[in-house]
Amino acid sequence: MCGIVAMVGSEPVNQRLYDALLLLQHRGQDAAGIGTFDGRFHIHKAMGLVRDVFRTRNMRDLTGRIGIGHVRYPTQGCAGSSEESQPFYVNAPYGILFAHNGNLTNAAEVHRELYDKDRRHLNTTSDSEVLLNVLADEISRLTADGRTFTPEVAFQAVRGLHRRVRGSYAAVAVIAGKGVLAFRDPCAIRPLCFGSRTGSDGAKEYLIASESAALDGLEFSLERDLAPGEAIFIDGERRLFSARCAEHPILSPCAFEYVYFARPDSVIDGISVYGARLKLGEYLAREVAAKLSSQPIDVVMPVPDSSRPAAQQLAAVLGLPYREGLIKNRYVGRTFIMPGQAARKRSVRQKLNAMPVEFAGRNVLLVDDSIVRGTTMRQIVRMARDCGAKRVFVASSAPRVMYPNVYGIDMPTRSELICGGGQSAEHVAEQIGADAVVFLSVRGLVGALSDMNPGMPRFDCSCFDGDYVTGDITEEYLMELERARAAGSVLKPEAG
């Protein structure tokens, strides 16, 4: 999972791109980068948080009224290399600066084709560089005979890209001397929206971002989300063009965005993330009432932060007291998106501290947004017992995570998932040391999200139900994925 942003403004965009990345920092803490254009490209990127990557001297060099930015959470390529940081750049055709959120499921196949057929060498193991070079190759083909570059050329290039790559991708690009291009995959798995405001010269400025919270923070008005398979192009005169570029698009946003990843103040595809989490709490309350009806619960507590709305709503529906028993150190990163299991495990006790006064002598229901590997919850249950809790129950506002996510979330093999073999809630309770565990059902998850937008055709719930919306993921692919992960391979196997 990553965060991307692009801006076309009436004034230098460097500071506002920086501010937008701060608002998207939750989407990636591994690396950050900004690229701007003023007749030539200026790029600065490095490992670390946004606030640590950019200094005054770096910002001074990022001149121009057009640019893009990126925060990285690595799921493809090498997490320890600054060369994998984005934006990426190719000098032909024209010069293209590029940032991408998502994962390609046929990256290895396309990587080979780019070298063997298109004679393009890729210098990193990132599938984002694969995507950039496919876009560059398509534009090169369309302009090889001297054809003038137009927005329609950009849209034809995106159509060609859709035919060649599979997986999830939301992307932004600056094409030197032409403008900004943004597009979303045919299933719209990863989020992307754009907004506008009046610039200092009286004309519209545009901001494109992974989440609407970035637009709100910079006082841009949300225009809309990009549709599945759609591309938009903003030229040098700040005129916006759009086109549907996929043959069979169907809106299928990632359900995990609403459960965990996105900021609660964002609206994605017409669904308030905060409202969705409240609704998840309502549906989870029904599950808890049905499955723990005979169990005495004295108090409901969230595992901060993203589970808080669901826990509050659950407590309200069940008429139970709500308490904050776990205090979060806000200066420790989100453990789920830290590269490596060891790093996640070490940081749990640094991140959370339990208050004994809220646990002592009570039967506690802990509410978390999800249970993926079980590492964090196992330690939290232990903390609760150490603080004197009589009984500890756990409720998850997401269903059991049983399958790898191949679209950009770091849960790639079943062996790493506590429910990866289809284990029951009883098995999970035993593994994490809880008295009982309740998971929201997949039906409940879809029901809660559909209540927020009844017109949504479907959601990608593949890590919960194994139904991959791109239609190209087979059991053989998943087995090869596990073998590649064990061997340390950086490119994913080919999907069927």
CSV table of C-alpha atoms in Angstrom, one decimal:
chain,number,residue,atom,x,y,z
A,1,MET,CA,0.0,0.0,0.0
A,2,CYS,CA,1.3,3.4,-0.9
A,3,GLY,CA,0.0,7.0,-1.2
A,4,ILE,CA,0.3,9.1,-4.3
A,5,VAL,CA,-0.5,12.7,-5.1
A,6,ALA,CA,-0.2,15.0,-8.1
A,7,MET,CA,-0.8,18.7,-8.5
A,8,VAL,CA,-1.1,21.3,-11.3
A,9,GLY,CA,-1.1,24.8,-9.8
A,10,SER,CA,-0.8,28.5,-10.4
A,11,GLU,CA,2.1,28.7,-8.0
A,12,PRO,CA,5.0,26.5,-7.0
A,13,VAL,CA,3.6,23.1,-5.8
A,14,ASN,CA,6.5,21.8,-3.7
A,15,GLN,CA,5.1,22.8,-0.3
A,16,ARG,CA,1.6,21.6,-1.1
A,17,LEU,CA,2.9,18.3,-2.3
A,18,TYR,CA,4.8,17.9,0.9
A,19,ASP,CA,1.7,18.8,2.9
A,20,ALA,CA,-0.4,16.3,1.0
A,21,LEU,CA,2.2,13.5,1.6
A,22,LEU,CA,2.0,14.3,5.4
A,23,LEU,CA,-1.7,13.7,5.1
A,24,LEU,CA,-1.1,10.4,3.4
A,25,GLN,CA,1.8,9.3,5.6
A,26,HIS,CA,-0.4,6.5,7.1
A,27,ARG,CA,-0.3,4.8,3.7
A,28,GLY,CA,3.5,4.3,3.8
A,29,GLN,CA,6.3,5.0,6.2
A,30,ASP,CA,9.2,3.3,4.4
A,31,ALA,CA,10.2,6.0,1.9
A,32,ALA,CA,9.0,9.3,0.4
A,33,GLY,CA,9.6,11.3,-2.8
A,34,ILE,CA,8.6,14.4,-4.7
A,35,GLY,CA,9.2,15.3,-8.3
A,36,THR,CA,8.4,18.6,-10.0
A,37,PHE,CA,8.7,20.1,-13.5
A,38,ASP,CA,9.6,23.6,-14.7
A,39,GLY,CA,11.0,22.7,-18.1
A,40,ARG,CA,13.2,20.1,-16.5
A,41,PHE,CA,12.5,17.6,-13.8
A,42,HIS,CA,13.6,18.0,-10.2
A,43,ILE,CA,13.4,14.9,-8.0
A,44,HIS,CA,14.2,14.2,-4.3
A,45,LYS,CA,13.4,10.8,-2.7
A,46,ALA,CA,14.9,8.8,0.1
A,47,MET,CA,14.1,6.2,2.8
A,48,GLY,CA,12.2,7.5,5.8
A,49,LEU,CA,9.2,9.5,6.9
A,50,VAL,CA,8.1,12.6,4.9
A,51,ARG,CA,9.3,14.9,7.7
A,52,ASP,CA,12.8,13.3,7.7
A,53,VAL,CA,13.3,13.0,3.9
A,54,PHE,CA,12.8,16.6,3.0
A,55,ARG,CA,14.9,19.5,4.3
A,56,THR,CA,14.7,23.2,3.3
A,57,ARG,CA,17.5,22.8,0.8
A,58,ASN,CA,15.6,19.9,-0.9
A,59,MET,CA,12.4,21.9,-1.1
A,60,ARG,CA,14.2,24.9,-2.6
A,61,ASP,CA,15.3,22.7,-5.5
A,62,LEU,CA,11.8,21.3,-6.2
A,63,THR,CA,10.7,24.2,-8.4
A,64,GLY,CA,7.8,24.2,-10.8
A,65,ARG,CA,4.0,24.5,-10.8
A,66,ILE,CA,3.4,20.8,-11.6
A,67,GLY,CA,4.5,17.8,-9.7
A,68,ILE,CA,3.8,14.4,-8.1
A,69,GLY,CA,4.6,12.8,-4.8
A,70,HIS,CA,4.7,9.3,-3.2
A,71,VAL,CA,4.9,7.6,0.2
A,72,ARG,CA,6.0,3.9,0.0
A,73,TYR,CA,4.9,0.9,1.9
A,74,PRO,CA,6.8,-1.9,0.2
A,75,THR,CA,5.1,-5.0,-1.1
A,76,GLN,CA,7.1,-5.5,-4.3
A,77,GLY,CA,10.9,-5.1,-4.7
A,78,CYS,CA,13.4,-4.4,-2.0
A,79,ALA,CA,12.3,-2.7,1.2
A,80,GLY,CA,15.8,-1.7,2.1
A,81,SER,CA,16.8,0.1,-1.1
A,82,SER,CA,16.3,3.8,-1.7
A,83,GLU,CA,16.5,3.0,-5.5
A,84,GLU,CA,13.1,1.5,-5.1
A,85,SER,CA,11.6,4.8,-3.9
A,86,GLN,CA,9.3,6.7,-6.1
A,87,PRO,CA,8.7,8.7,-8.3
A,88,PHE,CA,10.4,6.8,-11.1
A,89,TYR,CA,11.6,8.5,-14.3
A,90,VAL,CA,12.3,7.6,-17.9
A,91,ASN,CA,13.6,10.1,-20.4
A,92,ALA,CA,11.7,8.8,-23.5
A,93,PRO,CA,9.3,9.6,-24.9
A,94,TYR,CA,9.4,13.2,-23.8
A,95,GLY,CA,10.4,12.4,-20.2
A,96,ILE,CA,7.9,10.8,-17.8
A,97,LEU,CA,7.9,11.0,-14.0
A,98,PHE,CA,5.7,8.4,-12.4
A,99,ALA,CA,4.2,7.2,-9.1
A,100,HIS,CA,2.1,4.1,-8.5
A,101,ASN,CA,0.0,2.5,-5.7
A,102,GLY,CA,-0.9,-1.1,-6.0
A,103,ASN,CA,0.6,-4.4,-7.2
A,104,LEU,CA,0.7,-6.1,-10.6
A,105,THR,CA,-0.1,-9.8,-10.7
A,106,ASN,CA,1.8,-10.4,-14.0
A,107,ALA,CA,4.9,-8.2,-13.2
A,108,ALA,CA,7.4,-11.0,-14.0
A,109,GLU,CA,5.9,-11.8,-17.4
A,110,VAL,CA,5.7,-8.1,-18.4
A,111,HIS,CA,9.2,-7.5,-17.1
A,112,ARG,CA,10.5,-10.1,-19.5
A,113,GLU,CA,8.5,-8.8,-22.4
A,114,LEU,CA,9.8,-5.3,-21.9
A,115,TYR,CA,13.4,-6.5,-22.2
A,116,ASP,CA,12.9,-9.2,-24.9
A,117,LYS,CA,10.4,-7.4,-27.2
A,118,ASP,CA,10.5,-3.7,-26.3
A,119,ARG,CA,14.3,-3.6,-25.6
A,120,ARG,CA,13.7,-1.8,-22.3
A,121,HIS,CA,16.0,-2.4,-19.3
A,122,LEU,CA,14.6,-2.0,-15.8
A,123,ASN,CA,17.0,-0.9,-13.1
A,124,THR,CA,14.9,-2.0,-10.1
A,125,THR,CA,12.8,-4.9,-9.0
A,126,SER,CA,9.7,-2.7,-8.5
A,127,ASP,CA,6.5,-3.5,-10.4
A,128,SER,CA,5.9,0.3,-10.5
A,129,GLU,CA,8.9,0.6,-12.9
A,130,VAL,CA,7.3,-2.1,-14.9
A,131,LEU,CA,4.1,-0.1,-15.2
A,132,LEU,CA,6.0,3.1,-16.0
A,133,ASN,CA,7.8,1.4,-18.9
A,134,VAL,CA,4.6,-0.1,-20.3
A,135,LEU,CA,3.1,3.4,-20.3
A,136,ALA,CA,6.2,4.8,-21.9
A,137,ASP,CA,6.3,2.1,-24.6
A,138,GLU,CA,2.7,2.6,-25.5
A,139,ILE,CA,3.2,6.4,-25.9
A,140,SER,CA,6.3,5.8,-28.0
A,141,ARG,CA,4.3,3.5,-30.3
A,142,LEU,CA,1.5,6.1,-30.7
A,143,THR,CA,3.9,9.0,-31.5
A,144,ALA,CA,6.6,7.1,-33.5
A,145,ASP,CA,5.4,8.4,-36.8
A,146,GLY,CA,5.5,12.0,-35.8
A,147,ARG,CA,1.9,12.1,-34.5
A,148,THR,CA,1.2,15.0,-32.2
A,149,PHE,CA,0.7,14.2,-28.6
A,150,THR,CA,-2.8,15.0,-27.4
A,151,PRO,CA,-5.0,13.9,-24.5
A,152,GLU,CA,-6.4,11.2,-26.8
A,153,VAL,CA,-2.9,9.8,-27.3
A,154,ALA,CA,-2.5,9.6,-23.6
A,155,PHE,CA,-5.9,7.8,-23.3
A,156,GLN,CA,-5.0,5.3,-26.1
A,157,ALA,CA,-1.7,4.6,-24.2
A,158,VAL,CA,-3.7,3.8,-21.1
A,159,ARG,CA,-5.9,1.5,-23.1
A,160,GLY,CA,-2.9,-0.3,-24.3
A,161,LEU,CA,-1.6,-0.5,-20.8
A,162,HIS,CA,-4.8,-2.0,-19.5
A,163,ARG,CA,-4.5,-4.8,-22.1
A,164,ARG,CA,-0.9,-5.6,-21.1
A,165,VAL,CA,-0.9,-5.5,-17.3
A,166,ARG,CA,-3.1,-7.1,-14.6
A,167,GLY,CA,-3.6,-6.4,-11.0
A,168,SER,CA,-4.2,-3.2,-9.0
A,169,TYR,CA,-2.9,0.2,-9.9
A,170,ALA,CA,-3.7,3.8,-9.3
A,171,ALA,CA,-1.0,6.0,-10.9
A,172,VAL,CA,0.0,9.6,-11.6
A,173,ALA,CA,2.5,10.8,-14.1
A,174,VAL,CA,4.0,14.1,-15.3
A,175,ILE,CA,4.8,14.0,-19.1
A,176,ALA,CA,7.3,16.7,-19.8
A,177,GLY,CA,5.9,19.7,-21.6
A,178,LYS,CA,2.5,18.0,-21.9
A,179,GLY,CA,0.7,17.7,-18.5
A,180,VAL,CA,-0.3,15.3,-15.8
A,181,LEU,CA,-1.9,11.9,-16.5
A,182,ALA,CA,-3.7,9.9,-13.8
A,183,PHE,CA,-5.5,6.5,-14.2
A,184,ARG,CA,-7.1,3.7,-12.2
A,185,ASP,CA,-7.2,0.0,-13.0
A,186,PRO,CA,-10.4,-1.6,-14.5
A,187,CYS,CA,-11.5,-2.8,-11.1
A,188,ALA,CA,-10.6,0.4,-9.3
A,189,ILE,CA,-9.2,-1.7,-6.5
A,190,ARG,CA,-6.9,1.0,-5.2
A,191,PRO,CA,-8.4,4.5,-4.5
A,192,LEU,CA,-7.8,7.7,-6.5
A,193,CYS,CA,-9.7,10.9,-6.5
A,194,PHE,CA,-9.3,14.5,-7.6
A,195,GLY,CA,-10.4,17.9,-6.6
A,196,SER,CA,-10.0,21.6,-7.6
A,197,ARG,CA,-9.9,25.1,-6.2
A,198,THR,CA,-9.5,28.6,-7.7
A,199,GLY,CA,-5.8,29.5,-8.0
A,200,SER,CA,-4.2,32.9,-7.5
A,201,ASP,CA,-4.7,33.7,-11.2
A,202,GLY,CA,-8.4,32.9,-11.1
A,203,ALA,CA,-8.1,29.6,-13.0
A,204,LYS,CA,-8.7,26.2,-11.5
A,205,GLU,CA,-5.9,24.3,-9.8
A,206,TYR,CA,-6.1,20.5,-9.6
A,207,LEU,CA,-5.0,18.0,-6.9
A,208,ILE,CA,-5.1,14.2,-7.4
A,209,ALA,CA,-4.6,12.0,-4.4
A,210,SER,CA,-5.1,8.5,-3.0
A,211,GLU,CA,-7.6,9.8,-0.4
A,212,SER,CA,-9.9,12.8,-0.1
A,213,ALA,CA,-8.4,13.7,3.2
A,214,ALA,CA,-5.4,15.1,1.4
A,215,LEU,CA,-7.7,17.3,-0.6
A,216,ASP,CA,-9.6,18.5,2.5
A,217,GLY,CA,-6.3,19.4,4.2
A,218,LEU,CA,-5.2,21.5,1.4
A,219,GLU,CA,-8.6,23.2,0.9
A,220,PHE,CA,-9.4,21.6,-2.4
A,221,SER,CA,-13.0,20.6,-3.1
A,222,LEU,CA,-13.5,17.0,-4.0
A,223,GLU,CA,-14.8,16.6,-7.6
A,224,ARG,CA,-15.1,12.8,-7.6
A,225,ASP,CA,-13.2,9.5,-7.6
A,226,LEU,CA,-11.8,8.2,-10.8
A,227,ALA,CA,-14.0,5.6,-12.3
A,228,PRO,CA,-12.7,2.0,-12.9
A,229,GLY,CA,-10.5,2.0,-15.9
A,230,GLU,CA,-10.7,5.8,-16.2
A,231,ALA,CA,-7.9,8.2,-17.0
A,232,ILE,CA,-7.8,12.0,-16.7
A,233,PHE,CA,-5.3,14.3,-18.3
A,234,ILE,CA,-4.6,17.9,-17.3
A,235,ASP,CA,-2.7,19.9,-19.8
A,236,GLY,CA,-0.3,22.9,-19.4
A,237,GLU,CA,-3.2,25.3,-19.6
A,238,ARG,CA,-4.9,23.5,-16.7
A,239,ARG,CA,-7.7,22.0,-18.9
A,240,LEU,CA,-9.0,18.7,-17.7
A,241,PHE,CA,-9.9,15.8,-20.1
A,242,SER,CA,-11.2,12.4,-19.1
A,243,ALA,CA,-12.0,9.0,-20.8
A,244,ARG,CA,-13.0,5.5,-19.8
A,245,CYS,CA,-10.1,3.4,-21.1
A,246,ALA,CA,-10.9,-0.1,-20.0
A,247,GLU,CA,-13.1,-2.5,-22.0
A,248,HIS,CA,-15.0,-4.2,-19.2
A,249,PRO,CA,-14.6,-2.0,-16.0
A,250,ILE,CA,-16.4,-2.9,-12.8
A,251,LEU,CA,-16.0,-1.0,-9.6
A,252,SER,CA,-14.5,-3.3,-7.0
A,253,PRO,CA,-12.7,-1.3,-4.3
A,254,CYS,CA,-10.6,-3.0,-1.7
A,255,ALA,CA,-12.7,-3.7,1.4
A,256,PHE,CA,-9.6,-3.5,3.6
A,257,GLU,CA,-9.3,0.2,2.8
A,258,TYR,CA,-12.5,0.8,4.9
A,259,VAL,CA,-11.5,-1.7,7.6
A,260,TYR,CA,-8.0,-0.5,8.3
A,261,PHE,CA,-5.9,1.4,5.8
A,262,ALA,CA,-7.7,4.6,4.9
A,263,ARG,CA,-8.0,7.7,7.1
A,264,PRO,CA,-11.4,7.9,8.9
A,265,ASP,CA,-11.9,11.4,7.5
A,266,SER,CA,-11.6,10.2,3.9
A,267,VAL,CA,-14.5,9.3,1.5
A,268,ILE,CA,-13.7,6.6,-1.0
A,269,ASP,CA,-16.0,5.8,-3.8
A,270,GLY,CA,-18.9,7.5,-2.1
A,271,ILE,CA,-18.4,5.7,1.2
A,272,SER,CA,-17.3,7.6,4.4
A,273,VAL,CA,-14.5,5.6,5.9
A,274,TYR,CA,-15.6,6.7,9.4
A,275,GLY,CA,-19.2,5.9,8.7
A,276,ALA,CA,-18.2,2.5,7.3
A,277,ARG,CA,-16.4,1.7,10.5
A,278,LEU,CA,-19.4,2.7,12.6
A,279,LYS,CA,-21.5,0.4,10.5
A,280,LEU,CA,-19.0,-2.5,10.9
A,281,GLY,CA,-19.4,-2.0,14.6
A,282,GLU,CA,-23.2,-2.4,14.3
A,283,TYR,CA,-22.9,-5.7,12.3
A,284,LEU,CA,-20.1,-6.9,14.7
A,285,ALA,CA,-22.4,-6.3,17.7
A,286,ARG,CA,-25.0,-8.7,16.2
A,287,GLU,CA,-22.3,-11.4,15.9
A,288,VAL,CA,-21.1,-10.8,19.5
A,289,ALA,CA,-24.6,-10.9,20.8
A,290,ALA,CA,-25.2,-14.2,19.0
A,291,LYS,CA,-21.9,-15.9,19.9
A,292,LEU,CA,-21.1,-14.6,23.3
A,293,SER,CA,-24.7,-14.3,24.7
A,294,SER,CA,-23.8,-16.5,27.7
A,295,GLN,CA,-20.5,-14.7,28.5
A,296,PRO,CA,-20.4,-11.9,31.0
A,297,ILE,CA,-18.8,-8.7,29.4
A,298,ASP,CA,-18.2,-5.8,31.7
A,299,VAL,CA,-16.5,-3.4,29.3
A,300,VAL,CA,-15.7,-2.8,25.6
A,301,MET,CA,-12.2,-1.5,24.7
A,302,PRO,CA,-10.7,-0.7,21.3
A,303,VAL,CA,-7.3,-1.5,20.1
A,304,PRO,CA,-6.4,2.0,18.9
A,305,ASP,CA,-6.7,3.7,16.5
A,306,SER,CA,-8.6,2.4,13.5
A,307,SER,CA,-10.9,0.1,15.5
A,308,ARG,CA,-12.2,2.9,17.8
A,309,PRO,CA,-15.4,3.7,15.8
A,310,ALA,CA,-16.4,0.1,15.5
A,311,ALA,CA,-15.8,-0.5,19.2
A,312,GLN,CA,-17.8,2.6,20.2
A,313,GLN,CA,-20.7,1.6,18.0
A,314,LEU,CA,-20.6,-2.0,19.2
A,315,ALA,CA,-20.7,-0.9,22.8
A,316,ALA,CA,-23.7,1.5,22.1
A,317,VAL,CA,-25.7,-1.2,20.3
A,318,LEU,CA,-25.1,-3.8,23.1
A,319,GLY,CA,-25.5,-1.2,25.9
A,320,LEU,CA,-22.1,-1.9,27.4
A,321,PRO,CA,-19.7,0.5,29.0
A,322,TYR,CA,-16.9,1.8,26.6
A,323,ARG,CA,-13.4,2.5,28.0
A,324,GLU,CA,-10.0,3.4,26.6
A,325,GLY,CA,-7.7,0.9,28.3
A,326,LEU,CA,-4.9,0.8,25.8
A,327,ILE,CA,-2.8,4.0,25.3
A,328,LYS,CA,-1.0,4.4,22.0
A,329,ASN,CA,2.4,6.0,21.6
A,330,ARG,CA,1.8,8.1,18.5
A,331,TYR,CA,5.5,8.3,17.6
A,332,VAL,CA,5.8,4.6,16.8
A,333,GLY,CA,4.8,3.5,13.2
A,334,ARG,CA,1.8,1.3,12.4
A,335,THR,CA,3.1,-2.2,13.2
A,336,PHE,CA,1.1,-3.9,10.4
A,337,ILE,CA,2.9,-2.0,7.7
A,338,MET,CA,6.4,-2.3,9.1
A,339,PRO,CA,8.6,-4.5,6.9
A,340,GLY,CA,9.4,-7.8,8.6
A,341,GLN,CA,7.8,-9.8,11.3
A,342,ALA,CA,10.6,-9.1,13.8
A,343,ALA,CA,10.1,-5.4,13.5
A,344,ARG,CA,6.4,-5.7,14.0
A,345,LYS,CA,6.8,-7.9,17.1
A,346,ARG,CA,9.4,-5.6,18.7
A,347,SER,CA,7.2,-2.5,18.3
A,348,VAL,CA,4.0,-3.8,19.9
A,349,ARG,CA,5.0,-3.0,23.5
A,350,GLN,CA,6.6,0.2,22.4
A,351,LYS,CA,3.4,1.2,20.7
A,352,LEU,CA,0.7,0.2,23.2
A,353,ASN,CA,0.6,0.4,27.0
A,354,ALA,CA,-2.3,-0.9,29.1
A,355,MET,CA,-3.8,0.9,32.1
A,356,PRO,CA,-4.3,-1.7,34.9
A,357,VAL,CA,-7.2,0.4,36.5
A,358,GLU,CA,-9.4,-0.3,33.5
A,359,PHE,CA,-8.6,-4.1,33.3
A,360,ALA,CA,-8.4,-5.2,36.9
A,361,GLY,CA,-11.2,-7.6,37.9
A,362,ARG,CA,-13.2,-7.1,34.7
A,363,ASN,CA,-14.3,-9.3,31.8
A,364,VAL,CA,-13.1,-7.3,28.8
A,365,LEU,CA,-14.1,-7.4,25.2
A,366,LEU,CA,-11.2,-6.1,23.0
A,367,VAL,CA,-12.2,-4.9,19.6
A,368,ASP,CA,-9.7,-4.8,16.8
A,369,ASP,CA,-10.1,-3.9,13.1
A,370,SER,CA,-8.6,-7.2,12.0
A,371,ILE,CA,-6.4,-10.2,13.1
A,372,VAL,CA,-3.9,-10.9,10.4
A,373,ARG,CA,-0.8,-12.7,11.8
A,374,GLY,CA,-1.9,-12.6,15.4
A,375,THR,CA,1.4,-11.1,16.6
A,376,THR,CA,-0.1,-7.9,18.0
A,377,MET,CA,-3.2,-9.4,19.5
A,378,ARG,CA,-1.4,-12.2,21.3
A,379,GLN,CA,0.7,-9.6,23.2
A,380,ILE,CA,-2.3,-7.4,23.9
A,381,VAL,CA,-4.2,-10.3,25.4
A,382,ARG,CA,-1.2,-11.0,27.6
A,383,MET,CA,-1.0,-7.4,28.7
A,384,ALA,CA,-4.7,-7.5,29.6
A,385,ARG,CA,-4.2,-10.5,31.7
A,386,ASP,CA,-1.1,-9.1,33.3
A,387,CYS,CA,-3.2,-6.0,34.3
A,388,GLY,CA,-5.7,-8.2,36.1
A,389,ALA,CA,-8.5,-8.9,33.6
A,390,LYS,CA,-10.6,-11.8,34.7
A,391,ARG,CA,-11.6,-12.9,31.2
A,392,VAL,CA,-10.5,-11.5,27.8
A,393,PHE,CA,-12.7,-11.8,24.7
A,394,VAL,CA,-11.7,-10.5,21.3
A,395,ALA,CA,-13.9,-9.2,18.4
A,396,SER,CA,-12.6,-8.4,14.9
A,397,SER,CA,-14.5,-6.0,12.7
A,398,ALA,CA,-13.0,-7.9,9.7
A,399,PRO,CA,-13.6,-11.5,8.8
A,400,ARG,CA,-11.0,-14.1,9.1
A,401,VAL,CA,-8.0,-13.3,6.8
A,402,MET,CA,-7.5,-16.6,5.1
A,403,TYR,CA,-5.9,-15.8,1.7
A,404,PRO,CA,-2.9,-13.8,0.4
A,405,ASN,CA,-3.6,-10.3,-0.7
A,406,VAL,CA,-2.0,-9.8,-4.2
A,407,TYR,CA,-3.2,-6.3,-4.7
A,408,GLY,CA,-0.8,-4.3,-2.5
A,409,ILE,CA,-1.3,-5.4,1.1
A,410,ASP,CA,1.6,-7.2,2.9
A,411,MET,CA,-0.2,-10.5,3.7
A,412,PRO,CA,1.2,-12.6,0.9
A,413,THR,CA,1.3,-16.2,2.1
A,414,ARG,CA,-1.2,-18.4,3.9
A,415,SER,CA,1.5,-19.8,6.2
A,416,GLU,CA,2.0,-16.3,7.7
A,417,LEU,CA,-1.8,-15.8,8.4
A,418,ILE,CA,-3.2,-17.0,11.7
A,419,CYS,CA,-6.3,-18.2,9.7
A,420,GLY,CA,-4.3,-19.1,6.6
A,421,GLY,CA,-5.5,-22.7,6.7
A,422,GLY,CA,-9.1,-21.8,7.4
A,423,GLN,CA,-8.6,-22.1,11.1
A,424,SER,CA,-11.7,-21.5,13.3
A,425,ALA,CA,-12.3,-18.7,15.8
A,426,GLU,CA,-11.8,-21.3,18.5
A,427,HIS,CA,-8.3,-22.1,17.2
A,428,VAL,CA,-7.4,-18.4,17.0
A,429,ALA,CA,-8.6,-17.9,20.6
A,430,GLU,CA,-6.3,-20.7,21.7
A,431,GLN,CA,-3.4,-19.3,19.7
A,432,ILE,CA,-3.7,-15.7,21.1
A,433,GLY,CA,-4.6,-16.7,24.6
A,434,ALA,CA,-8.1,-15.3,24.6
A,435,ASP,CA,-11.2,-16.8,26.2
A,436,ALA,CA,-13.2,-16.4,22.9
A,437,VAL,CA,-12.8,-14.7,19.5
A,438,VAL,CA,-15.6,-13.4,17.3
A,439,PHE,CA,-15.0,-12.5,13.7
A,440,LEU,CA,-17.4,-10.5,11.5
A,441,SER,CA,-18.6,-12.6,8.6
A,442,VAL,CA,-17.9,-11.8,5.0
A,443,ARG,CA,-21.6,-11.3,4.5
A,444,GLY,CA,-21.6,-8.9,7.4
A,445,LEU,CA,-18.6,-7.0,6.0
A,446,VAL,CA,-20.2,-6.6,2.5
A,447,GLY,CA,-23.6,-5.8,4.1
A,448,ALA,CA,-22.1,-3.0,6.2
A,449,LEU,CA,-20.2,-1.4,3.3
A,450,SER,CA,-23.2,-1.9,0.9
A,451,ASP,CA,-25.4,-0.1,3.4
A,452,MET,CA,-23.1,2.9,3.0
A,453,ASN,CA,-23.4,2.8,-0.8
A,454,PRO,CA,-26.2,0.6,-2.1
A,455,GLY,CA,-25.1,1.2,-5.7
A,456,MET,CA,-21.7,-0.4,-5.3
A,457,PRO,CA,-21.6,-3.5,-7.5
A,458,ARG,CA,-19.0,-5.4,-5.5
A,459,PHE,CA,-16.0,-5.2,-3.2
A,460,ASP,CA,-12.6,-6.9,-3.4
A,461,CYS,CA,-12.8,-9.2,-0.3
A,462,SER,CA,-10.2,-11.6,-1.7
A,463,CYS,CA,-8.1,-11.9,1.5
A,464,PHE,CA,-11.3,-13.0,3.3
A,465,ASP,CA,-13.0,-15.2,0.7
A,466,GLY,CA,-10.4,-16.1,-1.9
A,467,ASP,CA,-12.4,-14.5,-4.7
A,468,TYR,CA,-9.9,-12.4,-6.6
A,469,VAL,CA,-11.7,-9.8,-8.7
A,470,THR,CA,-9.2,-9.6,-11.5
A,471,GLY,CA,-10.0,-13.3,-12.3
A,472,ASP,CA,-6.4,-14.4,-12.9
A,473,ILE,CA,-5.3,-15.8,-9.6
A,474,THR,CA,-5.2,-19.6,-9.4
A,475,GLU,CA,-4.2,-22.1,-6.7
A,476,GLU,CA,-1.0,-22.7,-8.7
A,477,TYR,CA,-0.3,-19.0,-8.6
A,478,LEU,CA,-0.7,-18.8,-4.8
A,479,MET,CA,1.5,-21.9,-4.3
A,480,GLU,CA,4.2,-20.3,-6.5
A,481,LEU,CA,3.8,-17.1,-4.6
A,482,GLU,CA,4.6,-18.9,-1.4
A,483,ARG,CA,7.6,-20.6,-2.9
A,484,ALA,CA,8.9,-17.3,-4.2
A,485,ARG,CA,8.4,-15.7,-0.8
A,486,ALA,CA,10.3,-18.4,0.9
A,487,ALA,CA,13.1,-18.1,-1.6
A,488,GLY,CA,13.3,-14.3,-1.3
A,489,SER,CA,12.2,-13.6,-4.9
A,490,VAL,CA,11.3,-10.0,-5.5
A,491,LEU,CA,9.0,-10.4,-8.5
A,492,LYS,CA,5.7,-12.2,-8.3
A,493,PRO,CA,4.9,-15.3,-10.4
A,494,GLU,CA,2.8,-15.1,-13.5
A,495,ALA,CA,-1.0,-15.2,-13.0
A,496,GLY,CA,-3.0,-17.5,-15.2
